PDB file of C-alpha atoms in Angstrom:
ATOM      1  CA  MET A   1      15.296  23.768  10.667  1.00 45.00           C
ATOM      2  CA  ILE A   2      13.733  23.669   7.198  1.00 41.00           C
ATOM      3  CA  SER A   3      11.895  20.397   7.733  1.00 41.00           C
ATOM      4  CA  VAL A   4      10.053  19.543  10.974  1.00 38.00           C
ATOM      5  CA  ILE A   5       8.990  16.043  11.874  1.00 36.00           C
ATOM      6  CA  CYS A   6       5.407  16.267  13.105  1.00 37.00           C
ATOM      7  CA  ILE A   7       4.258  13.515  15.397  1.00 34.00           C
ATOM      8  CA  ILE A   8       1.309  13.018  17.720  1.00 34.00           C
ATOM      9  CA  PHE A   9       1.415  15.238  20.735  1.00 36.00           C
ATOM     10  CA  THR A  10       1.569  13.062  23.849  1.00 37.00           C
ATOM     11  CA  LEU A  11       1.920  13.982  27.464  1.00 36.00           C
ATOM     12  CA  THR A  12       4.480  11.865  29.269  1.00 37.00           C
ATOM     13  CA  ALA A  13       4.572  13.462  32.679  1.00 38.00           C
ATOM     14  CA  CYS A  14       2.181  14.247  35.455  1.00 36.00           C
ATOM     15  CA  SER A  15       1.084  17.707  36.535  1.00 34.00           C
ATOM     16  CA  VAL A  16       3.661  19.737  38.436  1.00 35.00           C
ATOM     17  CA  ASN A  17       1.238  22.125  40.079  1.00 35.00           C
ATOM     18  CA  ASN A  18       1.089  22.596  43.824  1.00 33.00           C
ATOM     19  CA  ILE A  19       4.119  20.500  44.707  1.00 33.00           C
ATOM     20  CA  SER A  20       7.261  21.500  46.553  1.00 35.00           C
ATOM     21  CA  SER A  21      10.409  22.613  44.766  1.00 45.00           C
ATOM     22  CA  SER A  22      12.235  19.400  45.639  1.00 51.00           C
ATOM     23  CA  ASP A  23       9.536  17.406  43.859  1.00 74.00           C
ATOM     24  CA  GLU A  24       9.309  19.605  40.765  1.00 82.00           C
ATOM     25  CA  THR A  25       9.361  17.800  37.420  1.00 93.00           C
ATOM     26  CA  LEU A  26      10.635  20.023  34.635  1.00 97.00           C
ATOM     27  CA  ILE A  27       9.134  19.127  31.265  1.00 97.00           C
ATOM     28  CA  PHE A  28      11.302  19.465  28.144  1.00 98.00           C
ATOM     29  CA  ALA A  29      10.040  19.816  24.569  1.00 96.00           C
ATOM     30  CA  ASP A  30      10.902  17.005  22.163  1.00 95.00           C
ATOM     31  CA  ALA A  31       9.995  18.514  18.798  1.00 89.00           C
ATOM     32  CA  GLY A  32      11.065  15.465  16.833  1.00 86.00           C
ATOM     33  CA  TRP A  33      14.662  15.888  15.626  1.00 89.00           C
ATOM     34  CA  ASP A  34      17.900  14.452  16.987  1.00 93.00           C
ATOM     35  CA  SER A  35      19.770  17.630  17.909  1.00 94.00           C
ATOM     36  CA  ILE A  36      17.047  18.883  20.240  1.00 95.00           C
ATOM     37  CA  ARG A  37      16.977  15.444  21.856  1.00 96.00           C
ATOM     38  CA  ILE A  38      20.727  15.586  22.468  1.00 97.00           C
ATOM     39  CA  HIS A  39      20.536  19.066  23.996  1.00 98.00           C
ATOM     40  CA  ASN A  40      17.596  17.912  26.110  1.00 98.00           C
ATOM     41  CA  ALA A  41      19.604  14.945  27.368  1.00 98.00           C
ATOM     42  CA  ILE A  42      22.600  17.140  28.268  1.00 98.00           C
ATOM     43  CA  ALA A  43      20.486  19.644  30.167  1.00 98.00           C
ATOM     44  CA  ARG A  44      18.341  16.972  31.841  1.00 98.00           C
ATOM     45  CA  PHE A  45      21.389  15.090  33.139  1.00 98.00           C
ATOM     46  CA  ILE A  46      22.898  18.270  34.580  1.00 98.00           C
ATOM     47  CA  ILE A  47      19.597  19.352  36.140  1.00 97.00           C
ATOM     48  CA  GLU A  48      18.881  15.937  37.653  1.00 96.00           C
ATOM     49  CA  GLU A  49      22.376  15.176  38.918  1.00 96.00           C
ATOM     50  CA  GLY A  50      23.461  18.703  39.736  1.00 96.00           C
ATOM     51  CA  TYR A  51      20.273  20.328  41.015  1.00 96.00           C
ATOM     52  CA  GLY A  52      18.173  17.353  42.089  1.00 95.00           C
ATOM     53  CA  TYR A  53      15.111  18.042  39.958  1.00 95.00           C
ATOM     54  CA  LYS A  54      13.132  15.395  38.146  1.00 96.00           C
ATOM     55  CA  THR A  55      12.749  15.884  34.393  1.00 97.00           C
ATOM     56  CA  ASP A  56      10.654  14.446  31.596  1.00 97.00           C
ATOM     57  CA  GLU A  57       9.771  15.192  27.985  1.00 96.00           C
ATOM     58  CA  MET A  58       6.666  16.052  26.012  1.00 95.00           C
ATOM     59  CA  THR A  59       6.623  15.089  22.343  1.00 93.00           C
ATOM     60  CA  GLY A  60       5.040  16.969  19.458  1.00 92.00           C
ATOM     61  CA  SER A  61       5.619  19.108  16.390  1.00 87.00           C
ATOM     62  CA  SER A  62       7.429  22.445  16.686  1.00 86.00           C
ATOM     63  CA  SER A  63       4.229  24.483  16.565  1.00 87.00           C
ATOM     64  CA  ILE A  64       2.463  22.311  19.141  1.00 92.00           C
ATOM     65  CA  THR A  65       5.375  22.182  21.576  1.00 94.00           C
ATOM     66  CA  LEU A  66       5.895  25.941  21.336  1.00 94.00           C
ATOM     67  CA  GLN A  67       2.220  26.386  22.129  1.00 95.00           C
ATOM     68  CA  GLY A  68       2.752  24.017  25.056  1.00 96.00           C
ATOM     69  CA  LEU A  69       5.604  26.224  26.248  1.00 97.00           C
ATOM     70  CA  ILE A  70       3.311  29.256  26.168  1.00 97.00           C
ATOM     71  CA  GLN A  71       0.561  27.429  28.059  1.00 96.00           C
ATOM     72  CA  GLY A  72       2.911  26.018  30.696  1.00 96.00           C
ATOM     73  CA  ASP A  73       2.502  22.361  29.745  1.00 96.00           C
ATOM     74  CA  ILE A  74       6.185  22.490  28.775  1.00 97.00           C
ATOM     75  CA  ASP A  75       8.837  24.156  30.919  1.00 98.00           C
ATOM     76  CA  VAL A  76      12.020  24.117  28.835  1.00 98.00           C
ATOM     77  CA  TYR A  77      12.748  24.434  25.109  1.00 98.00           C
ATOM     78  CA  MET A  78      16.424  23.748  24.348  1.00 98.00           C
ATOM     79  CA  GLU A  79      16.391  24.382  20.595  1.00 96.00           C
ATOM     80  CA  ALA A  80      13.781  26.897  19.479  1.00 94.00           C
ATOM     81  CA  TRP A  81      14.295  27.779  15.800  1.00 91.00           C
ATOM     82  CA  VAL A  82      12.915  31.263  16.212  1.00 88.00           C
ATOM     83  CA  ASP A  83      12.483  32.350  12.590  1.00 82.00           C
ATOM     84  CA  ASN A  84      10.746  29.140  11.518  1.00 78.00           C
ATOM     85  CA  TYR A  85       7.807  29.762  13.871  1.00 84.00           C
ATOM     86  CA  LYS A  86       8.246  33.467  14.391  1.00 86.00           C
ATOM     87  CA  GLU A  87       4.583  34.338  14.952  1.00 91.00           C
ATOM     88  CA  ILE A  88       4.035  31.785  17.721  1.00 92.00           C
ATOM     89  CA  TYR A  89       7.386  32.446  19.389  1.00 94.00           C
ATOM     90  CA  THR A  90       7.091  36.232  19.214  1.00 94.00           C
ATOM     91  CA  SER A  91       3.555  36.183  20.608  1.00 95.00           C
ATOM     92  CA  GLY A  92       4.798  34.141  23.559  1.00 96.00           C
ATOM     93  CA  ILE A  93       7.654  36.557  24.209  1.00 96.00           C
ATOM     94  CA  GLU A  94       5.375  39.590  23.937  1.00 96.00           C
ATOM     95  CA  SER A  95       2.790  38.109  26.303  1.00 96.00           C
ATOM     96  CA  GLY A  96       5.523  37.253  28.804  1.00 97.00           C
ATOM     97  CA  ASP A  97       4.649  33.559  28.787  1.00 97.00           C
ATOM     98  CA  ILE A  98       7.974  32.654  27.135  1.00 97.00           C
ATOM     99  CA  VAL A  99      11.249  33.853  28.641  1.00 98.00           C
ATOM    100  CA  GLU A 100      14.242  33.626  26.329  1.00 98.00           C
ATOM    101  CA  LEU A 101      17.321  32.713  28.356  1.00 98.00           C
ATOM    102  CA  SER A 102      20.152  32.261  25.877  1.00 97.00           C
ATOM    103  CA  VAL A 103      21.152  31.585  22.301  1.00 97.00           C
ATOM    104  CA  ASN A 104      22.114  27.931  22.032  1.00 97.00           C
ATOM    105  CA  PHE A 105      23.731  28.592  18.651  1.00 96.00           C
ATOM    106  CA  ASP A 106      23.284  31.046  15.774  1.00 92.00           C
ATOM    107  CA  ASP A 107      26.084  30.000  13.434  1.00 91.00           C
ATOM    108  CA  ASN A 108      23.903  27.602  11.450  1.00 89.00           C
ATOM    109  CA  THR A 109      24.161  27.780   7.670  1.00 92.00           C
ATOM    110  CA  GLN A 110      22.464  26.376   4.601  1.00 92.00           C
ATOM    111  CA  GLY A 111      23.060  26.638   0.886  1.00 95.00           C
ATOM    112  CA  LEU A 112      24.985  24.844  -1.848  1.00 97.00           C
ATOM    113  CA  TYR A 113      27.888  22.667  -0.674  1.00 98.00           C
ATOM    114  CA  VAL A 114      30.610  20.574  -2.292  1.00 98.00           C
ATOM    115  CA  PRO A 115      32.901  17.994  -0.698  1.00 98.00           C
ATOM    116  CA  THR A 116      36.067  19.928   0.102  1.00 98.00           C
ATOM    117  CA  TYR A 117      38.195  17.583  -2.010  1.00 98.00           C
ATOM    118  CA  VAL A 118      36.446  18.981  -5.104  1.00 98.00           C
ATOM    119  CA  ILE A 119      38.304  22.250  -4.470  1.00 98.00           C
ATOM    120  CA  GLU A 120      41.397  21.142  -2.573  1.00 97.00           C
ATOM    121  CA  GLY A 121      41.832  17.524  -3.588  1.00 97.00           C
ATOM    122  CA  ASP A 122      42.699  14.753  -1.126  1.00 97.00           C
ATOM    123  CA  PRO A 123      46.262  13.422  -1.553  1.00 96.00           C
ATOM    124  CA  GLU A 124      45.698  10.615   0.954  1.00 95.00           C
ATOM    125  CA  ARG A 125      42.895   9.226  -1.204  1.00 96.00           C
ATOM    126  CA  GLY A 126      44.605  10.065  -4.480  1.00 96.00           C
ATOM    127  CA  ILE A 127      41.898  12.596  -5.392  1.00 97.00           C
ATOM    128  CA  LYS A 128      42.919  15.615  -7.441  1.00 96.00           C
ATOM    129  CA  ALA A 129      41.049  18.908  -7.195  1.00 97.00           C
ATOM    130  CA  SER A 130      38.488  18.945  -9.997  1.00 97.00           C
ATOM    131  CA  ALA A 131      37.393  22.558  -9.458  1.00 97.00           C
ATOM    132  CA  PRO A 132      40.362  24.300  -7.795  1.00 96.00           C
ATOM    133  CA  GLU A 133      39.099  27.836  -8.380  1.00 96.00           C
ATOM    134  CA  LEU A 134      35.514  27.158  -7.306  1.00 97.00           C
ATOM    135  CA  LYS A 135      34.590  29.562  -4.534  1.00 97.00           C
ATOM    136  CA  SER A 136      31.139  30.952  -5.211  1.00 97.00           C
ATOM    137  CA  ILE A 137      27.775  29.792  -6.521  1.00 96.00           C
ATOM    138  CA  LYS A 138      28.408  32.186  -9.385  1.00 94.00           C
ATOM    139  CA  ASP A 139      31.517  30.191 -10.367  1.00 96.00           C
ATOM    140  CA  LEU A 140      29.498  27.014 -10.935  1.00 97.00           C
ATOM    141  CA  PRO A 141      28.779  27.552 -14.665  1.00 96.00           C
ATOM    142  CA  GLU A 142      32.525  27.350 -15.344  1.00 96.00           C
ATOM    143  CA  TYR A 143      32.599  23.874 -13.820  1.00 97.00           C
ATOM    144  CA  TRP A 144      29.355  22.343 -15.018  1.00 97.00           C
ATOM    145  CA  GLU A 145      31.216  19.451 -16.659  1.00 96.00           C
ATOM    146  CA  VAL A 146      32.727  18.484 -13.299  1.00 97.00           C
ATOM    147  CA  PHE A 147      29.220  17.860 -11.995  1.00 97.00           C
ATOM    148  CA  LYS A 148      27.862  16.255 -15.181  1.00 96.00           C
ATOM    149  CA  ASP A 149      24.304  14.966 -14.893  1.00 95.00           C
ATOM    150  CA  PRO A 150      24.320  11.214 -15.683  1.00 93.00           C
ATOM    151  CA  ASP A 151      20.855  11.509 -17.211  1.00 93.00           C
ATOM    152  CA  ILE A 152      21.498  14.713 -19.174  1.00 93.00           C
ATOM    153  CA  PRO A 153      25.217  14.699 -20.080  1.00 91.00           C
ATOM    154  CA  LYS A 154      25.035  18.125 -21.741  1.00 95.00           C
ATOM    155  CA  LYS A 155      24.335  19.720 -18.362  1.00 97.00           C
ATOM    156  CA  GLY A 156      25.576  19.549 -14.812  1.00 97.00           C
ATOM    157  CA  ARG A 157      23.464  18.378 -11.882  1.00 97.00           C
ATOM    158  CA  ILE A 158      22.752  20.379  -8.739  1.00 97.00           C
ATOM    159  CA  TYR A 159      20.988  18.438  -6.021  1.00 98.00           C
ATOM    160  CA  GLY A 160      18.174  20.561  -4.656  1.00 96.00           C
ATOM    161  CA  SER A 161      16.152  20.532  -1.479  1.00 92.00           C
ATOM    162  CA  PRO A 162      13.674  17.742  -0.744  1.00 90.00           C
ATOM    163  CA  PRO A 163      10.162  18.615  -1.979  1.00 89.00           C
ATOM    164  CA  ASN A 164       7.758  20.615   0.175  1.00 82.00           C
ATOM    165  CA  TRP A 165      10.572  22.287   2.094  1.00 85.00           C
ATOM    166  CA  ALA A 166      10.774  26.074   2.061  1.00 82.00           C
ATOM    167  CA  ALA A 167      14.317  25.734   0.736  1.00 89.00           C
ATOM    168  CA  ASP A 168      13.029  24.018  -2.417  1.00 92.00           C
ATOM    169  CA  GLU A 169      11.065  27.072  -3.510  1.00 91.00           C
ATOM    170  CA  ILE A 170      13.953  29.361  -2.578  1.00 92.00           C
ATOM    171  CA  LEU A 171      16.536  27.346  -4.505  1.00 95.00           C
ATOM    172  CA  ARG A 172      14.389  27.054  -7.627  1.00 95.00           C
ATOM    173  CA  LYS A 173      14.019  30.841  -7.709  1.00 95.00           C
ATOM    174  CA  LYS A 174      17.707  31.357  -6.947  1.00 95.00           C
ATOM    175  CA  PHE A 175      18.451  28.990  -9.839  1.00 94.00           C
ATOM    176  CA  GLU A 176      16.627  31.365 -12.172  1.00 94.00           C
ATOM    177  CA  THR A 177      18.092  34.513 -10.614  1.00 95.00           C
ATOM    178  CA  TYR A 178      21.657  33.321 -11.161  1.00 95.00           C
ATOM    179  CA  GLY A 179      20.985  31.836 -14.611  1.00 94.00           C
ATOM    180  CA  LEU A 180      22.151  28.397 -13.508  1.00 96.00           C
ATOM    181  CA  SER A 181      19.544  26.642 -15.648  1.00 93.00           C
ATOM    182  CA  GLU A 182      21.648  27.291 -18.752  1.00 93.00           C
ATOM    183  CA  LYS A 183      24.330  24.901 -17.546  1.00 96.00           C
ATOM    184  CA  PHE A 184      22.648  22.835 -14.823  1.00 97.00           C
ATOM    185  CA  GLU A 185      19.605  20.711 -14.101  1.00 96.00           C
ATOM    186  CA  TYR A 186      17.968  21.197 -10.728  1.00 96.00           C
ATOM    187  CA  PHE A 187      17.608  17.640  -9.434  1.00 96.00           C
ATOM    188  CA  ASN A 188      15.002  17.010  -6.751  1.00 93.00           C
ATOM    189  CA  PRO A 189      16.229  14.152  -4.521  1.00 94.00           C
ATOM    190  CA  GLY A 190      12.736  13.223  -3.328  1.00 91.00           C
ATOM    191  CA  SER A 191      13.568  13.132   0.388  1.00 91.00           C
ATOM    192  CA  ASP A 192      16.259  14.099   2.878  1.00 89.00           C
ATOM    193  CA  THR A 193      17.238  10.414   3.089  1.00 92.00           C
ATOM    194  CA  ALA A 194      17.798  10.293  -0.672  1.00 95.00           C
ATOM    195  CA  LEU A 195      19.799  13.524  -0.465  1.00 96.00           C
ATOM    196  CA  ASN A 196      21.980  12.035   2.286  1.00 95.00           C
ATOM    197  CA  THR A 197      22.487   8.893   0.245  1.00 96.00           C
ATOM    198  CA  SER A 198      23.656  10.884  -2.770  1.00 97.00           C
ATOM    199  CA  ILE A 199      26.251  12.717  -0.660  1.00 97.00           C
ATOM    200  CA  VAL A 200      27.554   9.605   1.091  1.00 97.00           C
ATOM    201  CA  SER A 201      27.754   7.669  -2.184  1.00 97.00           C
ATOM    202  CA  ALA A 202      29.706  10.456  -3.921  1.00 97.00           C
ATOM    203  CA  ILE A 203      32.123  10.904  -1.021  1.00 97.00           C
ATOM    204  CA  GLU A 204      32.797   7.183  -0.639  1.00 96.00           C
ATOM    205  CA  LYS A 205      33.639   7.031  -4.358  1.00 97.00           C
ATOM    206  CA  GLY A 206      35.601  10.295  -4.270  1.00 97.00           C
ATOM    207  CA  GLU A 207      33.356  11.795  -6.943  1.00 97.00           C
ATOM    208  CA  PRO A 208      32.271  15.440  -7.408  1.00 98.00           C
ATOM    209  CA  TRP A 209      28.925  16.465  -5.902  1.00 98.00           C
ATOM    210  CA  VAL A 210      27.203  19.818  -5.514  1.00 98.00           C
ATOM    211  CA  GLY A 211      23.891  20.490  -3.854  1.00 98.00           C
ATOM    212  CA  TYR A 212      21.795  21.813  -1.055  1.00 96.00           C
ATOM    213  CA  TYR A 213      22.508  21.044   2.583  1.00 95.00           C
ATOM    214  CA  TRP A 214      22.351  22.658   5.994  1.00 93.00           C
ATOM    215  CA  GLU A 215      23.833  22.662   9.489  1.00 92.00           C
ATOM    216  CA  PRO A 216      23.780  21.272  12.096  1.00 94.00           C
ATOM    217  CA  THR A 217      23.564  17.683  10.817  1.00 93.00           C
ATOM    218  CA  TRP A 218      25.537  14.454  11.173  1.00 95.00           C
ATOM    219  CA  ILE A 219      26.616  14.751   7.540  1.00 95.00           C
ATOM    220  CA  MET A 220      28.443  17.995   8.338  1.00 95.00           C
ATOM    221  CA  GLY A 221      29.947  16.472  11.457  1.00 94.00           C
ATOM    222  CA  LYS A 222      31.263  13.409   9.642  1.00 95.00           C
ATOM    223  CA  TYR A 223      32.399  14.766   6.282  1.00 96.00           C
ATOM    224  CA  ASP A 224      34.532  17.717   5.197  1.00 97.00           C
ATOM    225  CA  MET A 225      32.153  19.897   3.183  1.00 97.00           C
ATOM    226  CA  THR A 226      32.570  23.463   1.888  1.00 98.00           C
ATOM    227  CA  LEU A 227      29.717  25.940   1.633  1.00 97.00           C
ATOM    228  CA  LEU A 228      29.953  27.879  -1.628  1.00 98.00           C
ATOM    229  CA  GLU A 229      30.051  31.622  -1.156  1.00 97.00           C
ATOM    230  CA  ASP A 230      27.097  33.804  -2.089  1.00 97.00           C
ATOM    231  CA  GLU A 231      26.292  37.498  -1.920  1.00 96.00           C
ATOM    232  CA  PRO A 232      26.126  38.719   1.693  1.00 96.00           C
ATOM    233  CA  TYR A 233      22.596  38.566   3.045  1.00 95.00           C
ATOM    234  CA  SER A 234      20.419  41.629   2.687  1.00 95.00           C
ATOM    235  CA  LEU A 235      16.651  41.818   2.924  1.00 94.00           C
ATOM    236  CA  GLU A 236      16.428  43.687  -0.378  1.00 96.00           C
ATOM    237  CA  LYS A 237      18.373  41.023  -2.270  1.00 96.00           C
ATOM    238  CA  TRP A 238      16.502  38.223  -0.492  1.00 95.00           C
ATOM    239  CA  GLU A 239      13.160  39.665  -1.542  1.00 94.00           C
ATOM    240  CA  ASN A 240      14.354  40.048  -5.132  1.00 95.00           C
ATOM    241  CA  GLY A 241      15.034  36.540  -6.350  1.00 95.00           C
ATOM    242  CA  TYR A 242      16.877  35.312  -3.234  1.00 96.00           C
ATOM    243  CA  ALA A 243      20.029  36.830  -4.728  1.00 96.00           C
ATOM    244  CA  CYS A 244      22.125  36.342  -1.597  1.00 96.00           C
ATOM    245  CA  GLU A 245      23.044  33.814   1.057  1.00 96.00           C
ATOM    246  CA  PHE A 246      20.441  32.247   3.337  1.00 94.00           C
ATOM    247  CA  PRO A 247      19.991  34.238   6.536  1.00 90.00           C
ATOM    248  CA  GLY A 248      21.208  32.618   9.740  1.00 86.00           C
ATOM    249  CA  VAL A 249      18.552  31.460  12.188  1.00 87.00           C
ATOM    250  CA  LYS A 250      18.791  32.183  15.887  1.00 91.00           C
ATOM    251  CA  VAL A 251      18.279  29.003  17.914  1.00 95.00           C
ATOM    252  CA  THR A 252      17.407  29.800  21.502  1.00 97.00           C
ATOM    253  CA  VAL A 253      16.947  28.235  24.913  1.00 98.00           C
ATOM    254  CA  ALA A 254      13.618  29.377  26.340  1.00 98.00           C
ATOM    255  CA  VAL A 255      11.413  28.549  29.309  1.00 98.00           C
ATOM    256  CA  ASN A 256       7.875  29.107  30.450  1.00 98.00           C
ATOM    257  CA  LYS A 257       7.597  32.130  32.743  1.00 97.00           C
ATOM    258  CA  GLU A 258       6.773  29.945  35.773  1.00 96.00           C
ATOM    259  CA  VAL A 259      10.219  28.320  35.659  1.00 97.00           C
ATOM    260  CA  THR A 260      11.887  31.575  36.679  1.00 96.00           C
ATOM    261  CA  GLU A 261      10.137  31.289  40.052  1.00 95.00           C
ATOM    262  CA  LYS A 262       9.933  27.541  40.641  1.00 93.00           C
ATOM    263  CA  ALA A 263      13.499  26.721  39.498  1.00 95.00           C
ATOM    264  CA  PRO A 264      15.595  29.914  39.547  1.00 96.00           C
ATOM    265  CA  GLU A 265      18.900  28.052  39.888  1.00 96.00           C
ATOM    266  CA  VAL A 266      18.083  26.021  36.772  1.00 97.00           C
ATOM    267  CA  VAL A 267      17.322  29.277  34.970  1.00 97.00           C
ATOM    268  CA  GLY A 268      20.776  30.495  35.978  1.00 97.00           C
ATOM    269  CA  PHE A 269      22.333  27.402  34.402  1.00 98.00           C
ATOM    270  CA  LEU A 270      20.306  27.680  31.185  1.00 98.00           C
ATOM    271  CA  LYS A 271      21.258  31.342  30.787  1.00 98.00           C
ATOM    272  CA  ASN A 272      24.837  30.118  30.383  1.00 98.00           C
ATOM    273  CA  TYR A 273      24.022  27.258  27.994  1.00 98.00           C
ATOM    274  CA  LYS A 274      25.678  27.924  24.634  1.00 97.00           C
ATOM    275  CA  THR A 275      27.083  25.552  22.040  1.00 97.00           C
ATOM    276  CA  SER A 276      27.572  25.903  18.267  1.00 95.00           C
ATOM    277  CA  SER A 277      26.510  24.320  15.005  1.00 94.00           C
ATOM    278  CA  GLU A 278      29.978  22.782  14.675  1.00 94.00           C
ATOM    279  CA  LEU A 279      29.735  21.125  18.079  1.00 96.00           C
ATOM    280  CA  THR A 280      26.167  19.975  17.421  1.00 96.00           C
ATOM    281  CA  ASN A 281      27.392  18.528  14.103  1.00 95.00           C
ATOM    282  CA  LYS A 282      29.957  16.486  16.046  1.00 96.00           C
ATOM    283  CA  MET A 283      27.374  15.180  18.499  1.00 97.00           C
ATOM    284  CA  LEU A 284      25.062  14.157  15.659  1.00 96.00           C
ATOM    285  CA  ALA A 285      27.963  12.494  13.825  1.00 96.00           C
ATOM    286  CA  TYR A 286      28.897  10.553  16.983  1.00 97.00           C
ATOM    287  CA  MET A 287      25.301   9.403  17.256  1.00 96.00           C
ATOM    288  CA  GLN A 288      25.255   8.277  13.608  1.00 94.00           C
ATOM    289  CA  GLU A 289      28.676   6.638  13.470  1.00 95.00           C
ATOM    290  CA  ASN A 290      28.226   4.702  16.685  1.00 96.00           C
ATOM    291  CA  ASP A 291      24.545   3.882  16.206  1.00 96.00           C
ATOM    292  CA  VAL A 292      23.614   5.256  19.623  1.00 97.00           C
ATOM    293  CA  ASN A 293      20.670   7.265  20.911  1.00 96.00           C
ATOM    294  CA  ALA A 294      20.565  10.911  21.951  1.00 96.00           C
ATOM    295  CA  THR A 295      21.211  10.136  25.620  1.00 97.00           C
ATOM    296  CA  GLU A 296      24.391   8.232  24.808  1.00 97.00           C
ATOM    297  CA  ALA A 297      25.535  11.065  22.535  1.00 97.00           C
ATOM    298  CA  ALA A 298      24.890  13.504  25.382  1.00 97.00           C
ATOM    299  CA  MET A 299      27.001  11.398  27.746  1.00 98.00           C
ATOM    300  CA  TRP A 300      29.808  11.428  25.182  1.00 98.00           C
ATOM    301  CA  PHE A 301      29.587  15.226  25.077  1.00 98.00           C
ATOM    302  CA  LEU A 302      29.659  15.471  28.874  1.00 98.00           C
ATOM    303  CA  ARG A 303      32.771  13.287  29.033  1.00 97.00           C
ATOM    304  CA  GLU A 304      34.595  14.939  26.124  1.00 97.00           C
ATOM    305  CA  TYR A 305      33.704  18.605  26.711  1.00 97.00           C
ATOM    306  CA  GLU A 306      33.902  19.001  30.462  1.00 97.00           C
ATOM    307  CA  ASP A 307      35.858  22.244  30.139  1.00 96.00           C
ATOM    308  CA  LEU A 308      32.934  23.778  28.246  1.00 97.00           C
ATOM    309  CA  TRP A 309      29.913  22.692  30.269  1.00 97.00           C
ATOM    310  CA  ALA A 310      31.629  23.188  33.616  1.00 97.00           C
ATOM    311  CA  GLN A 311      31.723  26.903  32.791  1.00 97.00           C
ATOM    312  CA  TRP A 312      27.927  26.945  32.730  1.00 98.00           C
ATOM    313  CA  LEU A 313      27.685  25.910  36.388  1.00 97.00           C
ATOM    314  CA  PRO A 314      28.758  26.939  39.873  1.00 97.00           C
ATOM    315  CA  ASP A 315      31.750  24.855  41.007  1.00 96.00           C
ATOM    316  CA  ASP A 316      29.786  22.803  43.542  1.00 96.00           C
ATOM    317  CA  ILE A 317      27.141  21.846  40.953  1.00 97.00           C
ATOM    318  CA  ALA A 318      29.773  21.063  38.329  1.00 96.00           C
ATOM    319  CA  ASN A 319      31.527  18.735  40.799  1.00 96.00           C
ATOM    320  CA  LYS A 320      28.260  16.884  41.481  1.00 96.00           C
ATOM    321  CA  VAL A 321      27.751  16.319  37.778  1.00 97.00           C
ATOM    322  CA  LYS A 322      31.351  15.170  37.275  1.00 96.00           C
ATOM    323  CA  LYS A 323      31.034  12.609  40.062  1.00 95.00           C
ATOM    324  CA  SER A 324      27.879  11.195  38.529  1.00 94.00           C
ATOM    325  CA  LEU A 325      29.451  10.576  35.121  1.00 90.00           C
TER     326      LEU A 325
END
């Protein structure tokens, strides 16, 4: 996650010390973005209905909630973006305070995308392919006129990352490394909302668009987008002008060390919890398209993907959850 929404850290549950297992309240981290809230809601429903535990959430920024996980104020972290807060996360693992249980997903990507119809066309909408041989970032100079900048007609426009994101600095350097500035203007959209608006507007009109985006997001779940190829990731290339693709980020499910003793059966379930960026895209798109909250999106997932989540659970627990839907 390149951008993290930081909000005031508030405790929303009482202490869980010195109470019996049946009365345990497992506290989940809400670090401020929709996908973690959906994964929280999925896991919380299964834990409450299948295992009989109470659950709640604690809200805060990524760094604060990870620190809460280390300290034991938080029990479960369903979407820890390991590389974004590597120092905090690694220190927790090394001290033994954080126990990593599974990889929720690690197929997330980011980079320069185009709507797929730019390359393949869309016969149903009467859209012809405007850049049929476009495959790689390095092919872009050949097609600069397809993406003509309305403000600077002699150049194309590439939509960059919102300001103050790490990706903004990376893309500006990559722009220089690949010599894209000769044919393109790097356009800063001002915010992720403005970036989203530019994509939606272009797609609704069937117009060409090229720019930065990432997964998982509702945009990627709703629209058919193609990530332009780049050089395979290598540390050497990355450290020399970011001359390769963005590295993937491992997104884990982790718990405080105490959970392994006070809720071992829940730990067993979370060890099996694994989704994907594509599936998370779909859940976020459902949330956006239907104007529902994370809990309702989680219920949609539980109804639509029973064959997946049932594999995470013993049969008797899975049956309890199914009956409660």
